[in-house]
Short mmCIF file of C-alpha atoms and ligand atoms in Angstrom, two decimals:
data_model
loop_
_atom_site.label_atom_id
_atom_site.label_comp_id
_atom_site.label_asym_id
_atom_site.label_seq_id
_atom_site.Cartn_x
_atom_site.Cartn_y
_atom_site.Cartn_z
CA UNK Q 1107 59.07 -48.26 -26.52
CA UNK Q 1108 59.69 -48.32 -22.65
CA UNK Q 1109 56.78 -48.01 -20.21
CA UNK Q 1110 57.58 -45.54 -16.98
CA UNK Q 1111 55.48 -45.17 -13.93
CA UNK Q 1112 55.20 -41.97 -12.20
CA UNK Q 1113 53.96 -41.47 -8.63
CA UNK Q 1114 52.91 -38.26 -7.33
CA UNK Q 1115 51.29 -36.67 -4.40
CA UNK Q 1116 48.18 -34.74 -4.74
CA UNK Q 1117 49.23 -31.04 -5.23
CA UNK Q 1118 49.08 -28.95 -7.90
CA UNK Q 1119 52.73 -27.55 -7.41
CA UNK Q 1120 54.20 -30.94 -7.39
CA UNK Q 1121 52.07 -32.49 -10.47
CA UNK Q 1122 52.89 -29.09 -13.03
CA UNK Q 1123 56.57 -29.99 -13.13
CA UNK Q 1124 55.96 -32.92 -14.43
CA UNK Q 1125 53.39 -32.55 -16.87
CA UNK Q 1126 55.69 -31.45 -20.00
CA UNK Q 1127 57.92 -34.42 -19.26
CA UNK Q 1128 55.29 -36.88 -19.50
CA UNK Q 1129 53.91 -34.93 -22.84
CA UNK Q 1130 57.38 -34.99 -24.02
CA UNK Q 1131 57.53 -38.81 -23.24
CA UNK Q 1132 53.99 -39.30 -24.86
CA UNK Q 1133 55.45 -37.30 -28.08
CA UNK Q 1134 58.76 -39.68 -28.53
CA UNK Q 1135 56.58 -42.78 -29.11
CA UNK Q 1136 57.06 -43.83 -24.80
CA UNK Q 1137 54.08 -44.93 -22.49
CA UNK Q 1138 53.25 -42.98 -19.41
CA UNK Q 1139 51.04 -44.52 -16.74
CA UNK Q 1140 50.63 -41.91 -13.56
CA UNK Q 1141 49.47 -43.00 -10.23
CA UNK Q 1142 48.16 -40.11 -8.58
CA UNK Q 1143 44.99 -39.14 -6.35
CA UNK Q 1144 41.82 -39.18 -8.58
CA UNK Q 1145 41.22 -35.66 -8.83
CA UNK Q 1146 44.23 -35.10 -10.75
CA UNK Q 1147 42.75 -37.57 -13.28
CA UNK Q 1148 41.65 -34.85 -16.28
CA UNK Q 1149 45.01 -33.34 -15.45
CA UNK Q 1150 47.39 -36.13 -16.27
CA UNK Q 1151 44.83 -37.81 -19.10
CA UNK Q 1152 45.30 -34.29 -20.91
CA UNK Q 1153 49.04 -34.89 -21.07
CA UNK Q 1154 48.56 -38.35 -22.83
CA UNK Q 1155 49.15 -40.39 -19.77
CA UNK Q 1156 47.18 -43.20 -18.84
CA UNK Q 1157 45.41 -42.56 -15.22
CA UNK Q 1158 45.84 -44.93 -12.76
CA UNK Q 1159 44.42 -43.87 -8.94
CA UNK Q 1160 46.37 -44.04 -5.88
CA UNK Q 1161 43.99 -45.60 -3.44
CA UNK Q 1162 42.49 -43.01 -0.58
CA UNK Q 1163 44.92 -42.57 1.71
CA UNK Q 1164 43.37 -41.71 5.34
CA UNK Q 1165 45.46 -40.50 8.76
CA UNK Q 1166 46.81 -41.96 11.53
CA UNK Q 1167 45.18 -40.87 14.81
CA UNK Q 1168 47.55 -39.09 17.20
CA UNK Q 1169 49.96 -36.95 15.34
CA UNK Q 1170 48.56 -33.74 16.39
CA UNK Q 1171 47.43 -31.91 13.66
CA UNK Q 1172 44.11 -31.15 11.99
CA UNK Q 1173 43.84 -32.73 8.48
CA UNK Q 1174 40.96 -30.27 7.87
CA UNK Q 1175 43.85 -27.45 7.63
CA UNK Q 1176 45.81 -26.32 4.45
CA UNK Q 1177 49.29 -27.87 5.03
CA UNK Q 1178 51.66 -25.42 7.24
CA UNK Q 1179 54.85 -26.05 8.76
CA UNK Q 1180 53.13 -28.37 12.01
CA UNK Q 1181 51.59 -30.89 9.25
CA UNK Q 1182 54.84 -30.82 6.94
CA UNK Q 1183 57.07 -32.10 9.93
CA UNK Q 1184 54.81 -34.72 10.57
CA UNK Q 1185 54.43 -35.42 6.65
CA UNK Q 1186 57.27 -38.19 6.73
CA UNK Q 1187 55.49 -40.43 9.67
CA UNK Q 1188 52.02 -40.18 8.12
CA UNK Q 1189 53.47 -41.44 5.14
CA UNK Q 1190 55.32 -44.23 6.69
CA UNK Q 1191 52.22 -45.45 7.97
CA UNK Q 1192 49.97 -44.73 4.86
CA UNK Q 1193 53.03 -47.12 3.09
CA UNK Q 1194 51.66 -50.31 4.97
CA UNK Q 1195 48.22 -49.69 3.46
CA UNK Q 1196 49.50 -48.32 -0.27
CA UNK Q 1197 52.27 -50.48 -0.97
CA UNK Q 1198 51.21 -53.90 -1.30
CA UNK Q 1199 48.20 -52.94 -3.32
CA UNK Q 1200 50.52 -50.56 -5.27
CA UNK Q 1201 53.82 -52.62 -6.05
CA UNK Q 1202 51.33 -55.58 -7.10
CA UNK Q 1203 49.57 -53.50 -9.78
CA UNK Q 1204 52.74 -51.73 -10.89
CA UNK Q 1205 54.18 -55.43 -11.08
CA UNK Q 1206 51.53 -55.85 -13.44
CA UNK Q 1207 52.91 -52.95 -15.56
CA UNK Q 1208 56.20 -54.24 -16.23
CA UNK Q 1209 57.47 -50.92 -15.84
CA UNK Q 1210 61.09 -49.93 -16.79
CA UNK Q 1211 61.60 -46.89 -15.22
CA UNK Q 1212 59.88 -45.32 -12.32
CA UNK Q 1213 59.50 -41.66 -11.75
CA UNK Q 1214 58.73 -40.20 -8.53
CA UNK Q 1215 57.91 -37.28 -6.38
CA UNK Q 1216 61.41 -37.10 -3.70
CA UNK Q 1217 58.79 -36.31 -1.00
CA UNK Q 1218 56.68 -39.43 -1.36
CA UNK Q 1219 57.60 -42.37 0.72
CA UNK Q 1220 55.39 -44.83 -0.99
CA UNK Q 1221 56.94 -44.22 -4.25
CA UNK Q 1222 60.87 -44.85 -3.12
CA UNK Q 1223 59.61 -48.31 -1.37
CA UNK Q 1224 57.91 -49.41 -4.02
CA UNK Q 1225 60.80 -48.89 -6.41
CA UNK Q 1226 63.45 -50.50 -3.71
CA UNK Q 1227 60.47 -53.26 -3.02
CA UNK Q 1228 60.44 -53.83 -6.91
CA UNK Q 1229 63.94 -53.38 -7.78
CA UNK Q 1230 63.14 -51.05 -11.10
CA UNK Q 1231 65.75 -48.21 -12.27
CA UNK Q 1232 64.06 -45.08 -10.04
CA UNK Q 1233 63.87 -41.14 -10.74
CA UNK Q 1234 63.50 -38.90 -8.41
CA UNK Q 1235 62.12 -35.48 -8.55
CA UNK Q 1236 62.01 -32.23 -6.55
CA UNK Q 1237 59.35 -29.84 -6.99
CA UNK Q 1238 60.06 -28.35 -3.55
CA UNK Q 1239 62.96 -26.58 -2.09
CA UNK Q 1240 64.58 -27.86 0.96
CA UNK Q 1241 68.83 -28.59 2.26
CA UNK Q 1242 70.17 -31.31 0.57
CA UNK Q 1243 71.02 -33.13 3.92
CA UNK Q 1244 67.82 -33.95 5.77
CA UNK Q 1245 68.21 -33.04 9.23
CA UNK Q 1246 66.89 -35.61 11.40
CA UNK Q 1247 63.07 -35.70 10.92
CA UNK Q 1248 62.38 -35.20 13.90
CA UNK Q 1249 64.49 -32.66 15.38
CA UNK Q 1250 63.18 -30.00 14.26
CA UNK Q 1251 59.85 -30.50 16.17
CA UNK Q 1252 61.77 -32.33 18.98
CA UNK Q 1253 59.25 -33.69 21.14
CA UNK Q 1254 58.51 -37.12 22.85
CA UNK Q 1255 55.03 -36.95 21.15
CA UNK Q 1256 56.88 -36.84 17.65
CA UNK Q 1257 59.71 -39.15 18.79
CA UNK Q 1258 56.75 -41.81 19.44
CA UNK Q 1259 55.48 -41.07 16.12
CA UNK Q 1260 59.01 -41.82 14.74
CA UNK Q 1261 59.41 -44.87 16.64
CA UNK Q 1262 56.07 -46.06 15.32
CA UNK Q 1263 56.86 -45.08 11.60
CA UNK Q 1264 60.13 -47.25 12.24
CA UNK Q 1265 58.03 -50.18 13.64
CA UNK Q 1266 55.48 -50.13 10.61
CA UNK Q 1267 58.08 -49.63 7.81
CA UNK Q 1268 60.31 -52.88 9.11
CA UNK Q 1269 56.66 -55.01 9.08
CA UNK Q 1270 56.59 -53.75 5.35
CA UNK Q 1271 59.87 -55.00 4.89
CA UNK Q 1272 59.53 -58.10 6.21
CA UNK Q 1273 56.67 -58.86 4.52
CA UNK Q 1274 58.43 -58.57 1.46
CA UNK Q 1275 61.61 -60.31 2.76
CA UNK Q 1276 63.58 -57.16 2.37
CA UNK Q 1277 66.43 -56.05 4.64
CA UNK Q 1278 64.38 -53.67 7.08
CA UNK Q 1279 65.31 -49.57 6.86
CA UNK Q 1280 64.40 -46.89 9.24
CA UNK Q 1281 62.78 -43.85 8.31
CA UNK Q 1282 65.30 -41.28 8.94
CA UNK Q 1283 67.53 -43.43 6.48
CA UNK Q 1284 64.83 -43.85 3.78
CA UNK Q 1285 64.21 -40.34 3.74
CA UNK Q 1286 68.47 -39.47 3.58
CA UNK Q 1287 68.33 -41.74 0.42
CA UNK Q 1288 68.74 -40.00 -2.82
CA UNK Q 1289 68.68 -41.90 -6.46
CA UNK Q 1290 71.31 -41.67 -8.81
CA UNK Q 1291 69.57 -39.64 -11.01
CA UNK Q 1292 67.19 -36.47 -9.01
CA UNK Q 1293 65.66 -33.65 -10.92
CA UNK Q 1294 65.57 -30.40 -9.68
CA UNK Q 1295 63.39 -28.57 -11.06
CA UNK Q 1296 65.85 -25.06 -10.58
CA UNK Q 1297 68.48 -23.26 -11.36
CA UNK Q 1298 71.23 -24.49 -9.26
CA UNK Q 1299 72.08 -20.94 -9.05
CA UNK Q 1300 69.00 -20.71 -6.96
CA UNK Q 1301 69.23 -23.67 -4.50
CA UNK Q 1302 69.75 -23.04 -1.50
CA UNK Q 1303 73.31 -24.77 0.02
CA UNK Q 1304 73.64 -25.93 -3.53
CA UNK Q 1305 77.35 -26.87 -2.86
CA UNK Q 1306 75.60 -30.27 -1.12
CA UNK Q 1307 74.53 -31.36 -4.12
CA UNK Q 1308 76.16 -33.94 -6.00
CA UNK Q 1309 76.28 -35.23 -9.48
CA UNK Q 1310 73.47 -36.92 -8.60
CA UNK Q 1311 71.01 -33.98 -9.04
CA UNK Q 1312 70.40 -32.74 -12.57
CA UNK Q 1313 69.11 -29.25 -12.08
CA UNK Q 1314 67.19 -28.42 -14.99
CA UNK Q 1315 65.10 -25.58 -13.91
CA UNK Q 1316 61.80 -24.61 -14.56
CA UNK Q 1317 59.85 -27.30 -16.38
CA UNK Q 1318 57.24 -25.68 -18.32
CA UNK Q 1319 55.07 -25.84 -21.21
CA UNK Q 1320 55.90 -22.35 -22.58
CA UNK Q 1321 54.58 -22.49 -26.00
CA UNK Q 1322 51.21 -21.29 -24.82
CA UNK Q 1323 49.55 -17.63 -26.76
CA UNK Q 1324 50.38 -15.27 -23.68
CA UNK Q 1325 47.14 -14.26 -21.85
CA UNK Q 1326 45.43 -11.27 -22.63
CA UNK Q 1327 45.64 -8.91 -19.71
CA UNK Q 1328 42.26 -9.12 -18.70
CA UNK Q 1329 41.08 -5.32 -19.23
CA UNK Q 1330 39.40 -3.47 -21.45
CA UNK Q 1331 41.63 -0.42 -20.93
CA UNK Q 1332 45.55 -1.77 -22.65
CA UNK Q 1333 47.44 -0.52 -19.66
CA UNK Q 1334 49.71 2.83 -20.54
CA UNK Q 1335 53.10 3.00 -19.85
CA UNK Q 1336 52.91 4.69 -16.57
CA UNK Q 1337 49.94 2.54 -15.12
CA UNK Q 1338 52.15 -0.75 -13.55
CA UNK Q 1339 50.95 -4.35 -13.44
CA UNK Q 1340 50.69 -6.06 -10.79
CA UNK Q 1341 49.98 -10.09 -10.01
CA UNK Q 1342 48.67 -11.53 -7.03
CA UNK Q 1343 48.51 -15.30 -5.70
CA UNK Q 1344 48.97 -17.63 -2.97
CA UNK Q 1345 49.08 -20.43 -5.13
CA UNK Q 1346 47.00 -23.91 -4.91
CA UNK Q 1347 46.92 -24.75 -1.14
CA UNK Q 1348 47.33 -22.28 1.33
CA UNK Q 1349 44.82 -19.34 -0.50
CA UNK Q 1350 41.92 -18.81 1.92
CA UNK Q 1351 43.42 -15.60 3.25
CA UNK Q 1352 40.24 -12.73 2.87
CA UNK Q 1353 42.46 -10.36 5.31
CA UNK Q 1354 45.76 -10.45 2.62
CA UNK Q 1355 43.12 -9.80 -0.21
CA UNK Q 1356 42.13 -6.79 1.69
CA UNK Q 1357 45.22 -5.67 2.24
CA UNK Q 1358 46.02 -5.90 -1.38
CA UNK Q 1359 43.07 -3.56 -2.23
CA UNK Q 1360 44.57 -0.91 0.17
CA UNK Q 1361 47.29 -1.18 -1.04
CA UNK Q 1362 47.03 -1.43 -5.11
CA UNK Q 1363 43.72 0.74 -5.08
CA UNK Q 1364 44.77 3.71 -7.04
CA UNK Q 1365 45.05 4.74 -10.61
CA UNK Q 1366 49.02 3.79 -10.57
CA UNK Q 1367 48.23 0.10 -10.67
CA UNK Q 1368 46.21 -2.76 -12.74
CA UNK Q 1369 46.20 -6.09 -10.87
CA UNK Q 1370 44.90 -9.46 -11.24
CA UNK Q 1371 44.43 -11.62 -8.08
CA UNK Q 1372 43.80 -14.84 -8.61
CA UNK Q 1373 42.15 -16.50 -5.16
CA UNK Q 1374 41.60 -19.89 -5.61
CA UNK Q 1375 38.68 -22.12 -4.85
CA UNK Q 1376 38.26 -22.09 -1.17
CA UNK Q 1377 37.31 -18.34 -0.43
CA UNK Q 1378 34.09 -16.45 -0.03
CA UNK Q 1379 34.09 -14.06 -3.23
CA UNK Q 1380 31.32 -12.35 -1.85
CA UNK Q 1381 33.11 -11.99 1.54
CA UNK Q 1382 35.66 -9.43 -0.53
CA UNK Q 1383 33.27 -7.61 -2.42
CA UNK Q 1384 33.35 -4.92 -3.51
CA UNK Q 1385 36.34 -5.33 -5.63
CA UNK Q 1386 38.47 -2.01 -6.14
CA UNK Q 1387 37.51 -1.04 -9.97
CA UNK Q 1388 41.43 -1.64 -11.38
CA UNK Q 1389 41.64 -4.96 -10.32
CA UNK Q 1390 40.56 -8.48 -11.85
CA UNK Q 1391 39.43 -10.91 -9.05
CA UNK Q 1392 39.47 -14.45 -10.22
CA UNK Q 1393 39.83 -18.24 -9.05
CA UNK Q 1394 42.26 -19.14 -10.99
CA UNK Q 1395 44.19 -17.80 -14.29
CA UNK Q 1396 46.47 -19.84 -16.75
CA UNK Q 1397 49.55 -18.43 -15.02
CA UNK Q 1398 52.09 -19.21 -17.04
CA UNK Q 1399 50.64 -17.48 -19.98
CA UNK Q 1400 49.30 -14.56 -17.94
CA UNK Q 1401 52.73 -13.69 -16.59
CA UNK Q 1402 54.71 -12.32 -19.70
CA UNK Q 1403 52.48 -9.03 -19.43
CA UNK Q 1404 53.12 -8.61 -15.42
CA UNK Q 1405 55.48 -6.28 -13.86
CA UNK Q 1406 55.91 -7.29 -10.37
CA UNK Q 1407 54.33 -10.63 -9.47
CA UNK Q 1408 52.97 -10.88 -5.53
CA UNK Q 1409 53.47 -14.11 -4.60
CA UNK Q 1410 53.47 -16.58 -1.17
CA UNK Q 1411 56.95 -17.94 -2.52
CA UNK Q 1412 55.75 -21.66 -4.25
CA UNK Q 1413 58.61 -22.86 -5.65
CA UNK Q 1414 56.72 -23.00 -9.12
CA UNK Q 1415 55.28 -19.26 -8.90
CA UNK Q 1416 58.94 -18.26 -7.79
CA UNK Q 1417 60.47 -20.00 -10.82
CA UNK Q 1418 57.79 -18.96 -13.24
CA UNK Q 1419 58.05 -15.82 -12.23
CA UNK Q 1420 61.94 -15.55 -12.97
CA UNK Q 1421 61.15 -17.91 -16.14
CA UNK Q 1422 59.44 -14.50 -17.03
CA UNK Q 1423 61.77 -12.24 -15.87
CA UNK Q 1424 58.74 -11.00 -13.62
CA UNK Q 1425 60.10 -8.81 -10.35
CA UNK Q 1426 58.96 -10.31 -7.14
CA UNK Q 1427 57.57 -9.70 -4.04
CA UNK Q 1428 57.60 -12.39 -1.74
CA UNK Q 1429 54.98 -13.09 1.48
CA UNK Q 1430 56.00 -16.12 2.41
CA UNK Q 1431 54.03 -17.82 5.41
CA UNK Q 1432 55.62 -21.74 5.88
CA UNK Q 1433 59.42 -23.18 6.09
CA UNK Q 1434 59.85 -23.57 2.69
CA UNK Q 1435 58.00 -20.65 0.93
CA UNK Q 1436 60.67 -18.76 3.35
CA UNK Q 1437 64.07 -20.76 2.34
CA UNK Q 1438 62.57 -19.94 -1.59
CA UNK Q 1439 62.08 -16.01 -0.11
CA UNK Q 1440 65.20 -15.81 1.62
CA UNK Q 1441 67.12 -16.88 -2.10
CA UNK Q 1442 64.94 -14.38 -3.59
CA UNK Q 1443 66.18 -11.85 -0.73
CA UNK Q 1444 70.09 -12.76 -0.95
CA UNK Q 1445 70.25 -12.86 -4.81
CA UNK Q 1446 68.39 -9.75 -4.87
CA UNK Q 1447 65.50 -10.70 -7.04
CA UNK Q 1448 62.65 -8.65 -4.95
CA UNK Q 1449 61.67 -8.09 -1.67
CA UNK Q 1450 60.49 -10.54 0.95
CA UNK Q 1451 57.79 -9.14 3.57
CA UNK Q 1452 56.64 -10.55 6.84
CA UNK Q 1453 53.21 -12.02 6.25
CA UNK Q 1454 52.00 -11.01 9.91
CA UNK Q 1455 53.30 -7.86 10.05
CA UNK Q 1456 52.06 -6.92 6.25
CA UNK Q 1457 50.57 -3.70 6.06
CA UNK Q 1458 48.88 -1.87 2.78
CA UNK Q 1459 51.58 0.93 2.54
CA UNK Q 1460 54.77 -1.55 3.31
CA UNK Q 1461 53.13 -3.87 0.35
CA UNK Q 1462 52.48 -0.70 -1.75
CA UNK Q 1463 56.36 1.16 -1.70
CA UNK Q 1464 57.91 -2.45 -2.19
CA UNK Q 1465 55.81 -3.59 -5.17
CA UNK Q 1466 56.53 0.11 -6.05
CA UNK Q 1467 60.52 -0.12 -5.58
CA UNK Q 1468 60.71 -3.42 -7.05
CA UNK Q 1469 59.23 -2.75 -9.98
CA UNK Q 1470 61.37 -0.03 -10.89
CA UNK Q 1471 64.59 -0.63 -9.26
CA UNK Q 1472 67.50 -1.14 -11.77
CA UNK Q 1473 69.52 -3.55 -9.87
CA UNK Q 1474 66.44 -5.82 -9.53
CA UNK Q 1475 65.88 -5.58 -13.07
CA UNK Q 1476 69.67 -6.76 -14.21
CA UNK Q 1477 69.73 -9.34 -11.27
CA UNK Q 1478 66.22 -10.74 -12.55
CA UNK Q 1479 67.08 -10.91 -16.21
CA UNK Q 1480 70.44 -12.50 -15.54
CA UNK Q 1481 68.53 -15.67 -13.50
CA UNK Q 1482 65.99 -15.74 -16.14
CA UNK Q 1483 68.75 -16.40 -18.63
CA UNK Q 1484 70.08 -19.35 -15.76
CA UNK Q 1485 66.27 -20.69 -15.78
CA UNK Q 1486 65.98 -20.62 -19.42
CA UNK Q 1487 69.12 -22.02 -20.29
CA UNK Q 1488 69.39 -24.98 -17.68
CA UNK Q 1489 67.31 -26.92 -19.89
CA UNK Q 1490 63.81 -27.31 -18.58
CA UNK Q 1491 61.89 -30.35 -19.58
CA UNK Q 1492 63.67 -31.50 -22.56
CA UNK Q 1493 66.62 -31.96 -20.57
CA UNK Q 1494 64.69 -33.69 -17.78
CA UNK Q 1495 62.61 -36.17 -20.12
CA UNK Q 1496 66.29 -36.91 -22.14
CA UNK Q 1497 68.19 -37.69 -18.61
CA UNK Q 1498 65.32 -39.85 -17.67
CA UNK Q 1499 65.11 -41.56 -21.40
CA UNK Q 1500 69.04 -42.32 -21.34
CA UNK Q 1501 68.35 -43.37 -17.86
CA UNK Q 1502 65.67 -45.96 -18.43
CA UNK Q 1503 67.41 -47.02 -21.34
CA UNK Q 1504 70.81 -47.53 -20.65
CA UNK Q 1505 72.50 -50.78 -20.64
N1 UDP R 1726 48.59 -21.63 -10.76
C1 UDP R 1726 47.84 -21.37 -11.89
N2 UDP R 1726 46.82 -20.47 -11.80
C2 UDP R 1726 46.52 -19.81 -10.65
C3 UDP R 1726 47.31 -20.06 -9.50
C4 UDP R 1726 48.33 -20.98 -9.60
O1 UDP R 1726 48.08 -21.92 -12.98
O2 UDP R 1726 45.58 -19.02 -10.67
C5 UDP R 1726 49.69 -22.62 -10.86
C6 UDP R 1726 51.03 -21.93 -10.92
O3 UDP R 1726 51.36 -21.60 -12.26
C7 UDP R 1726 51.98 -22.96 -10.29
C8 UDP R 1726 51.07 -23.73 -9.33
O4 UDP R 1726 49.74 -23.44 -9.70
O5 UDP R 1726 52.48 -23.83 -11.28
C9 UDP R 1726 51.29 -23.33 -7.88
O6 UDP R 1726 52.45 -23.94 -7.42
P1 UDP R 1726 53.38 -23.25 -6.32
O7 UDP R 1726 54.53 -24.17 -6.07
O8 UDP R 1726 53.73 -21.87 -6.71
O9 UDP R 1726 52.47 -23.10 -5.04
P2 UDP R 1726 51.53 -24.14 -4.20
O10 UDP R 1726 50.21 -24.10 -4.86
O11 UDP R 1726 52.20 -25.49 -4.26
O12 UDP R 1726 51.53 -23.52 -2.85
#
């Protein structure tokens, strides 16, 4: 039996990948211990991991941005110097009680900066994974913000990450080339078909797809009426983070209120409900739904772009329609747009009738439909978890 470590950060869309593989792991006889914000504990417990809590992590003062907002393009660019300086107060607590672990593998999130220094700091074989969609080559962090305010920020993530260093008698690296780093084994959880400038990518990255537990009963739609052939379903979410939208839920009922259409729209836990009332009569309006098993009965799924809601939805062979509203939400709506998978529309400019004739013309346009079921047969053949949780295994266990 091998013991492996994973480190995550605390978002639903980066934690769901890797859920089956630690099941999987669990199910071959292997022991799991996940370090991840407490909130998440239930989550990772019900997977047969043992919880262990990442310590609070609080912000530096001075970078700009409000914590109190759901995490947009402004806090992303900053992510990487936040987390430099959140590494000086995780890491020494962290590395000493994964010491303690005698881990043999370590899996973690390709986003987290705490979780690649602690497996250079500890020198333990390292996974990485990518529940997020972004260039292979990371353009300097701090160009694409260029300002002196964030080029202070970098100097001071540089100036914190070689006291971390040198406290642990390591040669000292900056943060532009800890972020460039990339293990020798990276799961991607897509299609390579799908990345975007997937000719970058090296032998390094195993692109296994969607990693899902897809053994689940599907969902019954939740009406009384069984929909008839003519009536169309329709899906609606902004996934985990970014969901407290009322004005995109009203557009939605403009736009899906008529007989034509069933929809469920799920809206997450920060909104009003009683802000949107009333709800038109042919749609569902709930916080959450088990997705995964909801989405084999939907015809065209309205989604913000996640990479997860984007993959399930192909998983499914469920037509899209794409409102992206951040950087990467966009590069995942822009693949959807070139490999002609759905239609993208401009989340400011959204109106009830431009939502209503796409979901329309995606959901019965032919092209779509071969395009679609040709990339589920890429998602559903690259592997998935099994492949992910065997590359790791042979990984961890090699010579
Ligand atoms: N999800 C769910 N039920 C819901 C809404 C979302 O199970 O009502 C899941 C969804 O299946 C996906 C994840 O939450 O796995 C959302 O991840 P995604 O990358 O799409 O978006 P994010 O929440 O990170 O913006």
């Amino acid at each position: 039996m091998s013991t492996y470590v994973f480190l995550n950060i605390s978002a639903r869309g980066h934690i769901n990948p890797t859920l089956p593989i630690v099941k999987e792991l669990g199910r071959r006889g292997e022991k799991v211990i996940y370090f991840v914000a407490e909130e998440y504990r239930e989550v990772v417990e019900a997977v047969g991991a043992k919880f262990q809590a990442l310590p609070p992590l609080t912000r530096p003062g001075g970078t700009g941005v409000n914590s109190a907002e759901p995490p947009g393009d402004k806090q992303i660019a900053v992510l990487p110097f936040i987390m430099a300086w959140q590494s000086t107060q995780v890491i020494p607590q962290l590395v000493e009680n994964i010491r303690g672990i005698k881990a043999d593998c370590l899996v973690y999130n390709a986003m987290s900066l705490w979780g690649r220094l602690s497996a250079h700091l500890l020198g333990i074989p390292a996974v990485g994974f990518r529940p997020f969609h972004a260039p292979r080559i990371h353009r300097s962090v701090v160009a694409p913000f260029a300002s002196e305010r964030l080029a202070r920020l970098a100097a001071a993530a540089d100036r914190e990450l070689d006291q971390l260093a040198r406290s642990f008698e390591q040669p000292s690296r900056n943060l532009h080339e800890l972020v460039s780093e990339v293990e020798e084994l990276t799961l991607v959880f897509m299609p390579k078909e799908f990345q975007f400038e997937a000719e970058a990518f090296d032998e390094r990255f195993l692109f296994v797809g969607p990693s899902l537990f897809d053994d689940d009963a599907p969902e019954r739609w939740p009406f009384e009426q069984p929909a008839t052939d003519e009536r169309l379903r329709a899906y609606i979410s902004l996934g985990t983070l970014r969901n407290n939208e009322p004005e995109f839920y009203r557009t939605c009922f403009s736009a899906f209120n008529r007989r034509e259409w069933q929809v469920v729209m799920s809206v997450g836990n920060q909104i009003d409900l009683a802000s949107l009332q009333p709800f038109p009569d042919n749609f569902a309006v709930v916080r959450s739904v088990p997705q995964i098993a909801l989405l084999p009965s939907v015809d065209v799924f309205v989604t913000h772009g996640g990479l997860n809601s984007t993959m399930e939805s192909l998983y499914f062979g469920v037509h899209l329609v794409v409102v992206p509203s951040i950087g990467e939400q966009r590069l995942t709506a822009s693949r959807v747009q070139e490999l002609g998978l759905g239609i993208v529309l401009d989340h400011e400019t959204l109106t009830p009738e431009s939502l209503r004739r796409s979901a329309r013309a995606v959901a019965r346009d032919p092209g779509i439909r071969a395009r679609v079921k040709a990339m589920q047969h890429k998602a559903r053949t690259a592997g998935g978890f099994m492949r992910a949780t065997e590359a790791i295994h042979r990984f961890a266990t090699r010579g």
